[in-house]
mmCIF file of C-alpha atoms in Angstrom:
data_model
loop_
_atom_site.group_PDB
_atom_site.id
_atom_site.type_symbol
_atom_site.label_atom_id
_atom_site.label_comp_id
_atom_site.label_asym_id
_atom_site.label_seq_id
_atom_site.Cartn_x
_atom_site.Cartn_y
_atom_site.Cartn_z
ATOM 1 C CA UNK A 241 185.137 101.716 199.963
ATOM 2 C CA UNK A 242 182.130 102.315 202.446
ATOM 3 C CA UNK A 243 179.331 100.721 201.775
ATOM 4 C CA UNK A 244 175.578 101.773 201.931
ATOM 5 C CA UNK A 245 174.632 102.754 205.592
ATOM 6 C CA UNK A 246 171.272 103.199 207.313
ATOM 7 C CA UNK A 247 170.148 104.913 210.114
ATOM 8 C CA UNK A 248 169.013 104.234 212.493
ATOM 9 C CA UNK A 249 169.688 100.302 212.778
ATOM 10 C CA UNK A 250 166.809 99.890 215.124
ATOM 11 C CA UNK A 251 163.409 101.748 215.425
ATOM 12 C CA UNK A 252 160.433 101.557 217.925
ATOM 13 C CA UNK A 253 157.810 103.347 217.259
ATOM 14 C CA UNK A 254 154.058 103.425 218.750
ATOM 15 C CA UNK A 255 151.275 103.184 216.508
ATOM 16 C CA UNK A 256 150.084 106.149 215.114
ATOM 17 C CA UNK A 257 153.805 107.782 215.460
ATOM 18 C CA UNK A 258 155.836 109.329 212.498
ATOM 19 C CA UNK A 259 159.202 107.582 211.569
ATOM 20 C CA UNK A 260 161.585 108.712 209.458
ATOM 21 C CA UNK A 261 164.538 106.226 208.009
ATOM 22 C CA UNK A 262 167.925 107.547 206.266
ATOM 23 C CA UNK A 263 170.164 105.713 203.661
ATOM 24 C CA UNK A 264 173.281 107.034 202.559
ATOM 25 C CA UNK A 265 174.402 104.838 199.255
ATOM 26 C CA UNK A 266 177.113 104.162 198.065
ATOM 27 C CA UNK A 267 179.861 107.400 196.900
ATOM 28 C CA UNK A 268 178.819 108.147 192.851
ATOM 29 C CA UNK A 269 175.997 105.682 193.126
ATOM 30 C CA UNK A 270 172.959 107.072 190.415
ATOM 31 C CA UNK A 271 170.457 104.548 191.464
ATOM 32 C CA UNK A 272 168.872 104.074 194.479
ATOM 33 C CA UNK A 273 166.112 101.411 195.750
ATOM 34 C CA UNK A 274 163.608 100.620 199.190
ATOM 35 C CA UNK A 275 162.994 97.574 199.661
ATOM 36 C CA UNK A 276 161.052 96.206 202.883
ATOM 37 C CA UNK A 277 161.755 92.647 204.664
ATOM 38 C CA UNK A 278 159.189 91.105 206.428
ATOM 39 C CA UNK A 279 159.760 88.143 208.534
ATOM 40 C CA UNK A 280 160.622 85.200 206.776
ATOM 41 C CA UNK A 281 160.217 86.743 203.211
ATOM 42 C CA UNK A 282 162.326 87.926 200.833
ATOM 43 C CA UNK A 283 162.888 91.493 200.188
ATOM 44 C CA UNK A 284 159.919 93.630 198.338
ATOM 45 C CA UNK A 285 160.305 96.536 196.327
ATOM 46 C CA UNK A 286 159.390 99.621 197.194
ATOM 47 C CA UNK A 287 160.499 102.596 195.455
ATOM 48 C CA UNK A 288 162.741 103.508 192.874
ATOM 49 C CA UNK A 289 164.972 106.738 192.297
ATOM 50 C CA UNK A 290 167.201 107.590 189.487
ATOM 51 C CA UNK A 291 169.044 110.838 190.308
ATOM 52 C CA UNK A 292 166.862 113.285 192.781
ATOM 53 C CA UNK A 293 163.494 111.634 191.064
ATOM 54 C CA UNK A 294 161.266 108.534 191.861
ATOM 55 C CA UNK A 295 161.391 106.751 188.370
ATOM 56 C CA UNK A 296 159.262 104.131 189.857
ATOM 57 C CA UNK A 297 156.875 104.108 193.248
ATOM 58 C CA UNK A 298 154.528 101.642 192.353
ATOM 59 C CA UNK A 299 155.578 99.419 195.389
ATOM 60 C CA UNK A 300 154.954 102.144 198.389
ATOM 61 C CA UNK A 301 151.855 100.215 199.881
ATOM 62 C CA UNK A 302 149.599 103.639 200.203
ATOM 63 C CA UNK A 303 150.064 106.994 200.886
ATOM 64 C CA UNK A 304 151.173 107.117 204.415
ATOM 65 C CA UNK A 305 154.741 105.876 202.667
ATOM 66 C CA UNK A 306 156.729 108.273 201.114
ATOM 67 C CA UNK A 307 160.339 109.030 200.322
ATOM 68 C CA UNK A 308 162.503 111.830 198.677
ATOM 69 C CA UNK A 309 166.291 112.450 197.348
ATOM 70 C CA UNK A 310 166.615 116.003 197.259
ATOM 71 C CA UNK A 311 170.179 115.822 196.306
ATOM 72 C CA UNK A 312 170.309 113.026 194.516
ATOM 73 C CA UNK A 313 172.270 111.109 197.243
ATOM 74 C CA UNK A 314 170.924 110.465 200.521
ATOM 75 C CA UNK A 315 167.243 109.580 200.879
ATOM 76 C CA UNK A 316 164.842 108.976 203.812
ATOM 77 C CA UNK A 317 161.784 106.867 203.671
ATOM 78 C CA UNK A 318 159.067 108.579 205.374
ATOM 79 C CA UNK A 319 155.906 106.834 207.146
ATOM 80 C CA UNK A 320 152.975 109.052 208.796
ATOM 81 C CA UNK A 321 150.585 107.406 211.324
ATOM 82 C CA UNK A 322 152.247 104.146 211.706
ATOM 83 C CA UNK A 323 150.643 100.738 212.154
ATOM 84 C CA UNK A 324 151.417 97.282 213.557
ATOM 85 C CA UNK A 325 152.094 96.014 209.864
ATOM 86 C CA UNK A 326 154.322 98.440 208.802
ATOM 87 C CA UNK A 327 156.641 96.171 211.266
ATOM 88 C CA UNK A 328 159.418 94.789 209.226
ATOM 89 C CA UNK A 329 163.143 95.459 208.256
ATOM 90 C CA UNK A 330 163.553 98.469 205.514
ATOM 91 C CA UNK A 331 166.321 98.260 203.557
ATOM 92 C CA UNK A 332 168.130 100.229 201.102
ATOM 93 C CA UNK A 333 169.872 99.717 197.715
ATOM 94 C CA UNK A 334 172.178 101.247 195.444
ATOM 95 C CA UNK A 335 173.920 100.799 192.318
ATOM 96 C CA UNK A 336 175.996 102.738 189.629
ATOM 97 C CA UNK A 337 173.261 102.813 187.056
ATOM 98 C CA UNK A 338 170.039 101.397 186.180
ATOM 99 C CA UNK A 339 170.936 98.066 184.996
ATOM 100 C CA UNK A 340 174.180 97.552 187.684
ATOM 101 C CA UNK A 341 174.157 95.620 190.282
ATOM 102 C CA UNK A 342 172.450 96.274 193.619
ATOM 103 C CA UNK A 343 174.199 96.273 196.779
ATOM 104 C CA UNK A 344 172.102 96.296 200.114
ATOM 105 C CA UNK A 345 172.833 98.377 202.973
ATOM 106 C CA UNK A 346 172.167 96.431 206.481
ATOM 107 C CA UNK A 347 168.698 97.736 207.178
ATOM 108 C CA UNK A 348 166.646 99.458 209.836
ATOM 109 C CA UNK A 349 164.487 97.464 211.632
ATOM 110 C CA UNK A 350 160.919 98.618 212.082
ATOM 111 C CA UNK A 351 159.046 98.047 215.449
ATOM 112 C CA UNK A 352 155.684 99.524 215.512
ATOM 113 C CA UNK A 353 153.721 98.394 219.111
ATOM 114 C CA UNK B 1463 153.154 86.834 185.819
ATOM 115 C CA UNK B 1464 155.607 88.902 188.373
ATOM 116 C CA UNK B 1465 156.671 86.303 190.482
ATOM 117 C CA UNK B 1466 159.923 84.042 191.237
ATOM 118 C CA UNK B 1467 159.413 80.959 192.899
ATOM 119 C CA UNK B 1468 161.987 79.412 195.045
ATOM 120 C CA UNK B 1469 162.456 76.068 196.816
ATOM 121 C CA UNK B 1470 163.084 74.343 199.035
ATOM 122 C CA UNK B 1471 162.278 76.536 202.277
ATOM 123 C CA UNK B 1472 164.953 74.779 203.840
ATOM 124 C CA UNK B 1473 167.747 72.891 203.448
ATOM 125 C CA UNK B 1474 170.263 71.085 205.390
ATOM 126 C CA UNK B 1475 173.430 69.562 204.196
ATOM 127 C CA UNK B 1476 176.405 67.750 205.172
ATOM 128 C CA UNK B 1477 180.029 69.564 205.059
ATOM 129 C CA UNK B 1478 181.399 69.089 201.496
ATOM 130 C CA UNK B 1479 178.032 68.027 200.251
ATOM 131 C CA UNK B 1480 176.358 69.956 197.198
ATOM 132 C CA UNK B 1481 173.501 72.667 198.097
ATOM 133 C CA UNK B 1482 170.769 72.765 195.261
ATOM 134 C CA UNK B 1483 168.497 75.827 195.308
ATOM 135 C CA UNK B 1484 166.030 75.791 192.469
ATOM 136 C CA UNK B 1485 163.392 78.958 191.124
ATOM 137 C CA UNK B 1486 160.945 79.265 188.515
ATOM 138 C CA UNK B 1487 159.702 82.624 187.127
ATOM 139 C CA UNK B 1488 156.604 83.074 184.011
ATOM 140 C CA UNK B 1489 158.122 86.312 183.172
ATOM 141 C CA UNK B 1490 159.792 86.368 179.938
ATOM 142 C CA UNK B 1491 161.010 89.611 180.031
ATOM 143 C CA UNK B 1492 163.438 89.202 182.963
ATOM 144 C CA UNK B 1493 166.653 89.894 181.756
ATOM 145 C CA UNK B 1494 168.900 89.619 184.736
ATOM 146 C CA UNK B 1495 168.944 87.364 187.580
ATOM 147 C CA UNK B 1496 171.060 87.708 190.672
ATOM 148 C CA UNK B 1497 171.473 85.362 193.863
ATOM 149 C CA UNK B 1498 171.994 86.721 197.355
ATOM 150 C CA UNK B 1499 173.171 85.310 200.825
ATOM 151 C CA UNK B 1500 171.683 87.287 203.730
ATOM 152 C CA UNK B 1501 173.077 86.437 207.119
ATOM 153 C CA UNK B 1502 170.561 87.406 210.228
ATOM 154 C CA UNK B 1503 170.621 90.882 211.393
ATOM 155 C CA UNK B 1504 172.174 91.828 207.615
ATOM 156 C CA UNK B 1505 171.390 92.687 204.648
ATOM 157 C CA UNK B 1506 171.543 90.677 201.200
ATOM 158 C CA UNK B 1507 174.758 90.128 199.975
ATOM 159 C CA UNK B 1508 175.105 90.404 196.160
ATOM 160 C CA UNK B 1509 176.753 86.311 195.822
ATOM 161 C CA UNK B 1510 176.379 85.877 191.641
ATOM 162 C CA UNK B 1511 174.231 86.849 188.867
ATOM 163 C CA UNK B 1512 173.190 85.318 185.236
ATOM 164 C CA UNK B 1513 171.856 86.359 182.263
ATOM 165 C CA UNK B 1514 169.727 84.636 180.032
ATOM 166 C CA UNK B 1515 171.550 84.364 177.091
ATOM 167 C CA UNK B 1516 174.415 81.777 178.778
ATOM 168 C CA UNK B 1517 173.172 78.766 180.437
ATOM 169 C CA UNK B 1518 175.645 78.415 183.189
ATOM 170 C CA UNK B 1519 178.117 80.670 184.806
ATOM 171 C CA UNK B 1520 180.325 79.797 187.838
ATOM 172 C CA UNK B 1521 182.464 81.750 190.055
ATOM 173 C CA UNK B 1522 184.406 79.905 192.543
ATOM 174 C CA UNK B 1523 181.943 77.172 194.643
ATOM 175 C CA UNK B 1524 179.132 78.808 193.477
ATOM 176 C CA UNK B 1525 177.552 77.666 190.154
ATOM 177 C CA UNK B 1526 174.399 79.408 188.466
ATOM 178 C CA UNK B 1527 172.412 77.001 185.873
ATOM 179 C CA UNK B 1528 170.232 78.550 183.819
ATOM 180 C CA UNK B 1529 167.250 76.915 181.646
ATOM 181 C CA UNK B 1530 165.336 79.948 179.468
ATOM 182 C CA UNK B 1531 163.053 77.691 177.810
ATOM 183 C CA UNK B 1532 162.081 75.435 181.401
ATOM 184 C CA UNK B 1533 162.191 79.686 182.932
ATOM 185 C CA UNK B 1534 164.113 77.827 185.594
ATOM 186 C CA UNK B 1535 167.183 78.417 187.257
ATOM 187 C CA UNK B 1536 169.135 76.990 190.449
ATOM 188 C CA UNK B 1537 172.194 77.833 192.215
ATOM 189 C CA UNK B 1538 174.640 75.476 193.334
ATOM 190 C CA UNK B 1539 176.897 75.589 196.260
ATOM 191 C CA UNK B 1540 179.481 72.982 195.636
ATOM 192 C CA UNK B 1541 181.988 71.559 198.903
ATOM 193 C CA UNK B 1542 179.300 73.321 201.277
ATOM 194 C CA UNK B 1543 180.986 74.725 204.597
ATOM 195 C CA UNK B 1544 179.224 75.734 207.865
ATOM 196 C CA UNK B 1545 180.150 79.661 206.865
ATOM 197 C CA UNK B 1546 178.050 78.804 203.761
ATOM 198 C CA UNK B 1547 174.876 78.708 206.402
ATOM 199 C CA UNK B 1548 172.370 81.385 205.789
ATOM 200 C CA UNK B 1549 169.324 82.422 203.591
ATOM 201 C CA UNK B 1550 169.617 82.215 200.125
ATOM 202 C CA UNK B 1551 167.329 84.834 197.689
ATOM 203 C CA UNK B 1552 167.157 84.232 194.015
ATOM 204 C CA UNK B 1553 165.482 87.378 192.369
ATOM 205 C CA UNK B 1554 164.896 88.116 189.078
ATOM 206 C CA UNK B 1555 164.884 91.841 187.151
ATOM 207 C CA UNK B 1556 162.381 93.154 184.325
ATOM 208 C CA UNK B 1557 164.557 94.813 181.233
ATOM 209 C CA UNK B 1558 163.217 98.585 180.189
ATOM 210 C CA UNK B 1559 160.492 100.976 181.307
ATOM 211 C CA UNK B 1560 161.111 103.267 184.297
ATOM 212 C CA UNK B 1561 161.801 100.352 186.575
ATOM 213 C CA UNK B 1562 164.789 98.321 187.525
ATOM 214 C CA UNK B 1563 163.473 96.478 190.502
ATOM 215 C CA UNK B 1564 164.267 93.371 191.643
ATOM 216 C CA UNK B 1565 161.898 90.479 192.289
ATOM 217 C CA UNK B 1566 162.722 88.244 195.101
ATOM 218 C CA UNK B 1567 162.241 84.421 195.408
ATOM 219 C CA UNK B 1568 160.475 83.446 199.036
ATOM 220 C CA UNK B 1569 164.068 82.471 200.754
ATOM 221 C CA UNK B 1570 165.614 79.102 201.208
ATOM 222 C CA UNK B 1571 167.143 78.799 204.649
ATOM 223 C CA UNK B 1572 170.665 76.699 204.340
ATOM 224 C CA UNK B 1573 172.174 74.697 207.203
ATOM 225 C CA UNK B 1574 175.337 73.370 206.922
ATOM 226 C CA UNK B 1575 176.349 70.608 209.363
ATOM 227 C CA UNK B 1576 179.982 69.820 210.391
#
């Protein structure tokens, strides 16, 4: 079956601009995850939905990151007033339930000059 | 207290060889602990998982040993091919509360030589 897809792959931005990325998990898939990639590191966690509601934001670094699931299916990670930092690869994450597995979607990667 | 340590940074091995990726976590209540191959310009690939009540678990060439008492735990690629080259994440998950998110290891970047 499909996997989960994100849109766009590629994203430039200038600083101060509002970005918007979308990830579509994976069909039946409760649980979904952000995660951001910065060069050379591993993946850090971001936010956390279970259905249409953030169980868990604790990892969105202030508030010009946000996200929403209205339907409990796709989401889009949200960032107002960009800045050079917020450069990195965002990916997304689903899986069938709280304590399945997590499969990655390819990621969108972030380019804020 | 919330983080995984992985090493080496890199690696580089001969075809056939063994790779040896080792992390350390202080967490005790990680309960799940996944490894993941990410090849550039992709995402992580889900590669094998352990919990921590078995000490070893092995599908195929890959081999995950697990020490709960050390709070160590290393993945082994066994009869390493160049399509085994990539970057290697351990990660490790916290059991209960609200959250289910996964902490990653730094990377360990794995060249495979023919």
């Amino acid at each position: 079956g499909a996997g989960v897809s994100q849109t766009p792959s590629n994203k430039v931005t200038e600083k101060g601009k509002y970005v918007e990325l979308r990830c579509d998990p994976i069909s039946g898939h409760t649980a979904l995850y952000w995660y951001r990639q910065s060069l050379g590191q591993g993946p850090e966690f971001l936010i956390y939905f279970q259905g249409t509601g953030a169980a868990d934001d604790s990892g969105l670094p202030n508030d010009r990151f946000f996200a929403v699931r209205p339907e409990g299916s796709v989401s889009t990670l949200k960032i107002q007033r960009t800045e050079r930092g917020d450069s990195a690869v965002y990916l997304c994450a689903s899986s069938s339930g709280p304590l399945y597995e997590q499969y990655f979607g390819p990621g969108t990667r972030l380019t804020v000059t | 207290q919330q983080q995984v340590k992985q090493s080496p940074q890199s690696l580089i091995v001969q075809k056939g060889g063994i790779s040896i990726i080792n992390c350390a976590y202080e967490n005790t209540a990680f309960d799940y602990f996944p490894w993941y191959q990410q090849f550039p310009g992709k995402g992580p690939a889900l590669l094998i998982a352990i919990r921590p009540d078995v000490s070893e678990k092995k599908e195929g060439r890959f081999t995950i040993s697990f020490n709960k008492s050390a709070k160590q735990f290393s993945l082994h690629i066994m009869d390493s091919q160049p399509g085994d080259s990539a970057t290697y994440f351990c990660a490790a998950r916290g059991y209960g509360g609200a959250t289910n998110k996964l902490i990653f290891g730094t990377g360990t970047l794995l060249a495979v030589q023919p």
